[in-house]
Amino acid sequence: MYVIVQILQGCTAGNIIKDCDLSMSPRLLFGFCIALTLCLLMLHYFVSSRSIIELVGSCVDKGCFDLQVGEKFQPVIQTFVDATRFDGKINTKSKPQLGYLNFYVASSKLPGRLSWIKCNCAYIGSDTIICDEAFLRSFSSSVNFTRDSIYGKDADKIWEDVRRTLSKVNDDTSTNLAAWIIGHEIGHAVLHEASSSLRRIAMTREMENAADSYYLDRALAAKDPKAADKVSWALNQFIFQAVSLAYDNGKARIAASVDDVHDPWLLRAMALGQRIVDKSRNPADDFYKSLGQSISVEPTGSGVGSFCEFQNIREKAAKKQEQRLEEQPD
Ligand SMILES: [Zn+2]
C-alpha cells in the first residue's frame, strides 16, 4: 500500500527509494482510504452480482424453474419493457443473459439464498426477476366466484348458465393482477438497476411507489381503450374481497406487510385505484379516500392485506358465504 501511495504521489518504481518523500500526508492517506473502500465496494458488488447470476443459472440447470410458465408471461412482460433497454431482450428460456430481462417462475421450493421468494415475485438484481409459481397460481382464480358462493349448494342449473361469464371475469381479473406484480418488478429492474431484494440492498418506500407508478403508467398506456376500466375492475375485486373479509366492528383491520417496506397490498391497490380516478373525467370522486378511513393497519389485523393470503381470501370468503346461507331462513 505504501508503494502505491508513493506512485500516486508521482514517484516511479525506479526512484522510490532515492528521491521520493516517503512521508504520507494525512490528506493523501484519507483520500487513499476512500478510494480503497470504493474499490472494495465495487468488487463486492461485482462478485455478488456474479454469484447471483451463477446461482440462478445453476438453478435453471437443475430444473428449479418452470420455463414454459415463464414463457407464457412474455406478452405481459413485453407491455412493460417497450422502449426500454430490455425491448426485444426478454429471456425466459435459458440461464440469465447479460443485458436481457431474465424472468423465471419457480416450479418448486427454491434452494439456498433463493428460498425466501415465497408467495411473491422479486427483482433480485442483475436484471433478473423470479416469481414463485404458487403465487402466480393463486391468480388463476383470484376472485371468489364459485357456484356455492352465489346460489347455494343446489344451484346447478343457474350456475351452469353463468359459469362461462364468471370464468371469463376470473381470467381477466387474474391476468390484470398478475400484470401488476410483474410490471412492478420490471419497474424495479428498469428504474432501480442496482437494487436487489436478494442482496438486501434496501428499496425505499419512494422506490416502491415509483415501481407501482411505472406499472400503472404502462398498463394505462396500453393500446386497449378499456385498459383503465379493466385495471380498475381487477383492483376493485381484490379491494372488495379484502375489505369485506377484514371488516370487524366498524373497521377493516389489516396486518402490515411482512417486509415493512411495501405498504400492504390492499392500500397499494387503493392508491392505484385513486390514481386512475385522478386521471379520469371525474377526479372529484373520493371513493378510495373515504374507504381508506374505514381501514386501519394493526398488528393483530387480518392478513388479507397481503397477496400472499390470496388463497386464504378465497377460503375465508367461501366460509363466510356458507355461514350466511346457513343463517338464511328457509
Ligand atoms: Zn417492490
Short mmCIF file of C-alpha atoms and ligand atoms in Angstrom, two decimals:
data_model
loop_
_atom_site.label_atom_id
_atom_site.label_comp_id
_atom_site.label_asym_id
_atom_site.label_seq_id
_atom_site.Cartn_x
_atom_site.Cartn_y
_atom_site.Cartn_z
CA MET A 1 0.00 0.00 0.00
CA TYR A 2 2.84 2.34 0.87
CA VAL A 3 4.39 1.84 -2.55
CA ILE A 4 1.04 2.58 -4.22
CA VAL A 5 0.80 5.84 -2.29
CA GLN A 6 4.21 6.80 -3.47
CA ILE A 7 3.26 6.08 -7.05
CA LEU A 8 0.16 8.23 -6.57
CA GLN A 9 2.48 10.99 -5.38
CA GLY A 10 4.34 10.83 -8.65
CA CYS A 11 7.19 8.55 -7.71
CA THR A 12 8.22 5.91 -10.15
CA ALA A 13 9.39 2.45 -9.32
CA GLY A 14 12.96 3.49 -10.05
CA ASN A 15 13.19 6.44 -7.76
CA ILE A 16 11.03 5.37 -4.83
CA ILE A 17 13.97 4.76 -2.56
CA LYS A 18 16.27 7.52 -3.79
CA ASP A 19 14.21 10.61 -4.50
CA CYS A 20 10.72 10.35 -3.10
CA ASP A 21 9.46 11.90 0.07
CA LEU A 22 8.33 8.79 1.86
CA SER A 23 6.23 10.51 4.49
CA MET A 24 2.49 10.15 3.81
CA SER A 25 0.34 13.26 4.26
CA PRO A 26 -2.86 12.68 6.28
CA ARG A 27 -4.95 14.12 3.42
CA LEU A 28 -3.44 11.74 0.94
CA LEU A 29 -3.94 8.84 3.31
CA PHE A 30 -7.58 9.80 3.79
CA GLY A 31 -8.12 10.05 0.03
CA PHE A 32 -6.45 6.75 -0.48
CA CYS A 33 -8.63 5.04 2.15
CA ILE A 34 -11.76 6.39 0.45
CA ALA A 35 -10.54 5.15 -2.94
CA LEU A 36 -9.73 1.74 -1.48
CA THR A 37 -13.17 1.50 0.18
CA LEU A 38 -14.86 2.36 -3.12
CA CYS A 39 -12.78 -0.26 -4.92
CA LEU A 40 -13.74 -2.89 -2.34
CA LEU A 41 -17.42 -1.95 -2.58
CA MET A 42 -17.32 -2.21 -6.36
CA LEU A 43 -15.55 -5.55 -6.10
CA HIS A 44 -18.17 -6.78 -3.63
CA TYR A 45 -20.97 -5.61 -5.94
CA PHE A 46 -19.35 -7.28 -8.92
CA VAL A 47 -18.73 -10.56 -7.09
CA SER A 48 -22.21 -10.73 -5.54
CA SER A 49 -23.86 -9.90 -8.91
CA ARG A 50 -21.88 -12.70 -10.45
CA SER A 51 -22.79 -15.14 -7.72
CA ILE A 52 -26.50 -14.35 -8.08
CA ILE A 53 -26.29 -14.95 -11.81
CA GLU A 54 -24.42 -18.21 -11.19
CA LEU A 55 -26.89 -19.27 -8.52
CA VAL A 56 -29.87 -18.67 -10.81
CA GLY A 57 -28.01 -20.26 -13.73
CA SER A 58 -27.35 -23.46 -11.81
CA CYS A 59 -30.97 -23.45 -10.70
CA VAL A 60 -32.03 -23.30 -14.37
CA ASP A 61 -29.85 -26.39 -14.99
CA LYS A 62 -31.36 -28.21 -12.03
CA GLY A 63 -34.90 -27.54 -13.21
CA CYS A 64 -35.93 -25.25 -10.34
CA PHE A 65 -37.95 -23.18 -12.79
CA ASP A 66 -40.89 -23.97 -14.99
CA LEU A 67 -39.60 -22.36 -18.18
CA GLN A 68 -42.89 -22.92 -20.02
CA VAL A 69 -44.87 -20.96 -17.45
CA GLY A 70 -42.27 -18.20 -17.65
CA GLU A 71 -42.69 -18.07 -21.41
CA LYS A 72 -46.44 -17.66 -21.09
CA PHE A 73 -45.84 -14.32 -19.41
CA GLN A 74 -43.89 -12.95 -22.40
CA PRO A 75 -46.81 -10.80 -23.66
CA VAL A 76 -47.36 -9.32 -20.17
CA ILE A 77 -43.64 -8.64 -19.80
CA GLN A 78 -43.48 -7.03 -23.25
CA THR A 79 -46.01 -4.36 -22.19
CA PHE A 80 -43.63 -3.23 -19.51
CA VAL A 81 -40.33 -3.31 -21.43
CA ASP A 82 -41.43 -1.47 -24.60
CA ALA A 83 -38.90 1.24 -25.46
CA THR A 84 -36.65 0.40 -22.51
CA ARG A 85 -33.21 -1.19 -22.64
CA PHE A 86 -34.96 -4.56 -22.43
CA ASP A 87 -37.09 -4.06 -25.53
CA GLY A 88 -36.72 -7.22 -27.60
CA LYS A 89 -34.47 -8.66 -24.89
CA ILE A 90 -36.61 -10.90 -22.72
CA ASN A 91 -35.15 -14.19 -21.61
CA THR A 92 -37.43 -16.79 -20.07
CA LYS A 93 -35.89 -19.90 -21.59
CA SER A 94 -32.25 -20.15 -20.59
CA LYS A 95 -29.69 -19.14 -17.96
CA PRO A 96 -29.55 -15.41 -17.15
CA GLN A 97 -28.13 -13.46 -20.06
CA LEU A 98 -26.31 -10.18 -19.73
CA GLY A 99 -28.33 -7.20 -20.96
CA TYR A 100 -31.58 -9.19 -21.02
CA LEU A 101 -34.53 -9.06 -18.67
CA ASN A 102 -34.42 -12.56 -17.22
CA PHE A 103 -37.75 -13.82 -15.90
CA TYR A 104 -38.33 -17.17 -14.19
CA VAL A 105 -41.18 -18.86 -12.37
CA ALA A 106 -40.19 -21.33 -9.67
CA SER A 107 -41.67 -24.79 -10.12
CA SER A 108 -40.97 -25.91 -6.56
CA LYS A 109 -39.37 -24.62 -3.38
CA LEU A 110 -36.22 -22.72 -4.35
CA PRO A 111 -32.89 -23.68 -2.78
CA GLY A 112 -30.48 -21.70 -0.59
CA ARG A 113 -30.43 -17.95 -0.93
CA LEU A 114 -33.42 -18.01 -3.25
CA SER A 115 -35.62 -19.85 -0.78
CA TRP A 116 -37.15 -16.70 0.72
CA ILE A 117 -39.01 -15.97 -2.54
CA LYS A 118 -42.27 -17.49 -1.45
CA CYS A 119 -45.69 -16.35 -2.45
CA ASN A 120 -44.21 -13.38 -4.26
CA CYS A 121 -42.27 -12.04 -7.22
CA ALA A 122 -38.96 -10.31 -6.62
CA TYR A 123 -36.40 -8.33 -8.55
CA ILE A 124 -33.16 -9.91 -7.36
CA GLY A 125 -30.77 -7.57 -9.17
CA SER A 126 -28.70 -8.32 -12.29
CA ASP A 127 -31.78 -7.72 -14.50
CA THR A 128 -33.45 -10.83 -13.09
CA ILE A 129 -36.97 -11.35 -11.74
CA ILE A 130 -38.14 -14.53 -10.06
CA CYS A 131 -41.74 -15.41 -9.22
CA ASP A 132 -42.96 -18.21 -7.05
CA GLU A 133 -45.25 -20.48 -9.02
CA ALA A 134 -47.68 -20.93 -6.12
CA PHE A 135 -48.07 -17.19 -6.01
CA LEU A 136 -48.91 -16.87 -9.69
CA ARG A 137 -51.15 -19.92 -9.47
CA SER A 138 -53.15 -18.11 -6.80
CA PHE A 139 -54.15 -15.69 -9.54
CA SER A 140 -55.67 -18.42 -11.64
CA SER A 141 -58.84 -17.94 -9.67
CA SER A 142 -58.28 -14.74 -7.84
CA VAL A 143 -61.88 -13.82 -7.27
CA ASN A 144 -64.28 -15.87 -5.34
CA PHE A 145 -66.87 -16.70 -7.95
CA THR A 146 -67.85 -20.24 -7.26
CA ARG A 147 -71.24 -21.85 -7.61
CA ASP A 148 -71.79 -22.18 -3.87
CA SER A 149 -70.71 -18.64 -3.15
CA ILE A 150 -73.55 -17.26 -5.23
CA TYR A 151 -76.51 -19.60 -5.28
CA GLY A 152 -76.01 -22.13 -2.53
CA LYS A 153 -75.43 -25.83 -2.87
CA ASP A 154 -78.43 -26.77 -5.04
CA ALA A 155 -77.96 -24.36 -7.81
CA ASP A 156 -76.50 -26.49 -10.58
CA LYS A 157 -78.80 -25.22 -13.28
CA ILE A 158 -78.45 -21.48 -12.71
CA TRP A 159 -74.79 -21.95 -12.08
CA GLU A 160 -74.18 -23.63 -15.40
CA ASP A 161 -75.76 -20.67 -17.21
CA VAL A 162 -73.44 -18.10 -15.72
CA ARG A 163 -70.36 -20.21 -15.22
CA ARG A 164 -68.87 -19.20 -18.52
CA THR A 165 -69.23 -15.48 -17.92
CA LEU A 166 -67.79 -15.71 -14.45
CA SER A 167 -64.83 -17.72 -15.55
CA LYS A 168 -64.04 -15.03 -18.12
CA VAL A 169 -64.23 -12.43 -15.34
CA ASN A 170 -61.94 -14.60 -13.24
CA ASP A 171 -59.43 -14.80 -16.08
CA ASP A 172 -59.44 -11.07 -16.78
CA THR A 173 -59.04 -10.22 -13.12
CA SER A 174 -56.24 -12.74 -12.66
CA THR A 175 -54.35 -11.55 -15.71
CA ASN A 176 -54.57 -7.92 -14.63
CA LEU A 177 -53.49 -8.63 -11.05
CA ALA A 178 -50.55 -10.77 -12.18
CA ALA A 179 -49.57 -7.97 -14.61
CA TRP A 180 -49.45 -5.60 -11.64
CA ILE A 181 -46.96 -7.77 -9.75
CA ILE A 182 -44.80 -8.42 -12.79
CA GLY A 183 -44.99 -4.80 -14.03
CA HIS A 184 -43.95 -3.59 -10.56
CA GLU A 185 -40.85 -5.83 -10.53
CA ILE A 186 -39.94 -4.78 -14.07
CA GLY A 187 -40.27 -1.19 -12.77
CA HIS A 188 -37.53 -2.02 -10.24
CA ALA A 189 -35.37 -3.60 -12.97
CA VAL A 190 -35.70 -0.55 -15.23
CA LEU A 191 -35.57 2.21 -12.62
CA HIS A 192 -33.53 0.72 -9.81
CA GLU A 193 -30.98 -1.34 -11.63
CA ALA A 194 -28.52 -1.57 -8.74
CA SER A 195 -31.06 -2.64 -6.16
CA SER A 196 -31.68 -6.21 -5.20
CA SER A 197 -34.04 -7.82 -2.75
CA LEU A 198 -31.69 -10.79 -2.64
CA ARG A 199 -28.66 -8.80 -1.56
CA ARG A 200 -30.88 -6.85 0.82
CA ILE A 201 -29.98 -3.59 -0.86
CA ALA A 202 -32.93 -1.83 0.57
CA MET A 203 -35.68 -0.40 -1.55
CA THR A 204 -37.13 2.75 -0.05
CA ARG A 205 -40.82 3.49 0.04
CA GLU A 206 -40.25 6.08 -2.71
CA MET A 207 -38.73 3.37 -4.88
CA GLU A 208 -41.71 1.13 -4.20
CA ASN A 209 -44.14 3.88 -5.15
CA ALA A 210 -42.10 4.58 -8.28
CA ALA A 211 -42.30 0.89 -9.27
CA ASP A 212 -46.09 0.92 -8.82
CA SER A 213 -46.35 4.13 -10.87
CA TYR A 214 -44.21 2.53 -13.56
CA TYR A 215 -46.68 -0.36 -13.73
CA LEU A 216 -49.75 1.84 -13.83
CA ASP A 217 -48.48 4.32 -16.43
CA ARG A 218 -47.66 1.48 -18.78
CA ALA A 219 -50.80 -0.51 -18.08
CA LEU A 220 -52.93 2.54 -18.88
CA ALA A 221 -50.88 3.40 -21.95
CA ALA A 222 -51.74 0.01 -23.46
CA LYS A 223 -53.47 0.15 -26.84
CA ASP A 224 -56.66 -1.28 -25.37
CA PRO A 225 -59.06 1.69 -24.90
CA LYS A 226 -60.66 -0.11 -21.98
CA ALA A 227 -57.35 -0.67 -20.19
CA ALA A 228 -58.22 1.71 -17.33
CA ASP A 229 -61.61 0.02 -16.79
CA LYS A 230 -60.05 -3.41 -16.73
CA VAL A 231 -57.31 -2.45 -14.29
CA SER A 232 -59.86 -0.71 -12.03
CA TRP A 233 -62.13 -3.73 -12.17
CA ALA A 234 -59.35 -6.11 -11.14
CA LEU A 235 -58.15 -3.84 -8.34
CA ASN A 236 -61.68 -3.37 -7.06
CA GLN A 237 -62.31 -7.10 -6.99
CA PHE A 238 -59.31 -7.51 -4.75
CA ILE A 239 -60.17 -4.46 -2.64
CA PHE A 240 -63.79 -5.51 -2.04
CA GLN A 241 -62.90 -9.02 -1.05
CA ALA A 242 -60.08 -7.96 1.25
CA VAL A 243 -62.11 -5.22 2.93
CA SER A 244 -65.22 -7.31 3.45
CA LEU A 245 -63.22 -10.13 4.98
CA ALA A 246 -61.18 -7.92 7.28
CA TYR A 247 -64.24 -5.94 8.35
CA ASP A 248 -64.79 -6.26 12.04
CA ASN A 249 -66.62 -3.91 14.37
CA GLY A 250 -66.77 -0.80 12.22
CA LYS A 251 -63.38 -1.11 10.55
CA ALA A 252 -61.44 -3.31 8.20
CA ARG A 253 -58.40 -4.21 10.26
CA ILE A 254 -55.46 -5.46 8.24
CA ALA A 255 -51.92 -6.53 9.07
CA ALA A 256 -48.84 -4.65 7.86
CA SER A 257 -46.83 -6.11 5.00
CA VAL A 258 -44.23 -8.66 6.02
CA ASP A 259 -41.28 -6.80 4.53
CA ASP A 260 -42.18 -3.48 6.16
CA VAL A 261 -41.13 -1.59 3.02
CA HIS A 262 -44.12 -2.12 0.80
CA ASP A 263 -47.44 -0.82 2.03
CA PRO A 264 -49.96 -3.63 2.50
CA TRP A 265 -51.24 -4.79 -0.89
CA LEU A 266 -54.72 -3.56 -0.05
CA LEU A 267 -53.52 0.02 0.48
CA ARG A 268 -51.38 -0.13 -2.65
CA ALA A 269 -54.36 -1.34 -4.67
CA MET A 270 -56.38 1.59 -3.33
CA ALA A 271 -53.60 4.07 -4.12
CA LEU A 272 -53.53 2.77 -7.71
CA GLY A 273 -57.33 2.96 -7.91
CA GLN A 274 -57.16 6.56 -6.70
CA ARG A 275 -54.58 7.43 -9.34
CA ILE A 276 -56.84 6.05 -12.06
CA VAL A 277 -59.68 8.19 -10.69
CA ASP A 278 -57.39 11.25 -10.65
CA LYS A 279 -56.66 10.73 -14.33
CA SER A 280 -60.32 10.21 -15.17
CA ARG A 281 -63.08 12.60 -16.15
CA ASN A 282 -64.39 12.68 -12.62
CA PRO A 283 -61.35 13.37 -10.46
CA ALA A 284 -63.54 14.61 -7.59
CA ASP A 285 -64.63 11.04 -6.90
CA ASP A 286 -63.41 10.36 -3.36
CA PHE A 287 -64.42 6.72 -3.14
CA TYR A 288 -60.97 5.40 -2.25
CA LYS A 289 -60.26 8.20 0.20
CA SER A 290 -63.44 7.57 2.15
CA LEU A 291 -62.90 3.82 2.01
CA GLY A 292 -59.43 4.43 3.39
CA GLN A 293 -60.99 5.90 6.53
CA SER A 294 -62.58 2.56 7.31
CA ILE A 295 -59.28 0.69 7.11
CA SER A 296 -56.65 0.51 9.79
CA VAL A 297 -53.33 -1.30 9.83
CA GLU A 298 -52.94 -3.13 13.13
CA PRO A 299 -50.51 -5.76 14.42
CA THR A 300 -53.37 -8.16 15.02
CA GLY A 301 -55.11 -7.24 11.77
CA SER A 302 -56.19 -9.75 9.17
CA GLY A 303 -53.58 -10.96 6.70
CA VAL A 304 -55.87 -10.23 3.76
CA GLY A 305 -53.86 -7.06 3.14
CA SER A 306 -51.28 -9.29 1.51
CA PHE A 307 -51.48 -11.12 -1.81
CA CYS A 308 -49.70 -13.96 -0.11
CA GLU A 309 -53.01 -14.56 1.59
CA PHE A 310 -54.98 -14.81 -1.63
CA GLN A 311 -55.58 -18.45 -1.01
CA ASN A 312 -56.87 -17.56 2.45
CA ILE A 313 -59.08 -14.87 0.99
CA ARG A 314 -60.90 -17.40 -1.12
CA GLU A 315 -61.20 -19.92 1.69
CA LYS A 316 -62.35 -17.30 4.18
CA ALA A 317 -64.85 -15.86 1.70
CA ALA A 318 -66.29 -19.30 0.97
CA LYS A 319 -66.69 -19.98 4.70
CA LYS A 320 -68.38 -16.65 5.30
CA GLN A 321 -70.78 -17.27 2.47
CA GLU A 322 -71.53 -20.75 3.78
CA GLN A 323 -72.40 -19.26 7.18
CA ARG A 324 -74.60 -16.67 5.52
CA LEU A 325 -76.53 -19.35 3.62
CA GLU A 326 -76.96 -21.45 6.74
CA GLU A 327 -78.29 -18.46 8.66
CA GLN A 328 -80.85 -17.67 5.96
CA PRO A 329 -84.40 -18.67 6.95
CA ASP A 330 -85.89 -21.35 4.63
ZN ZN B 1 -41.20 -3.61 -4.83
#
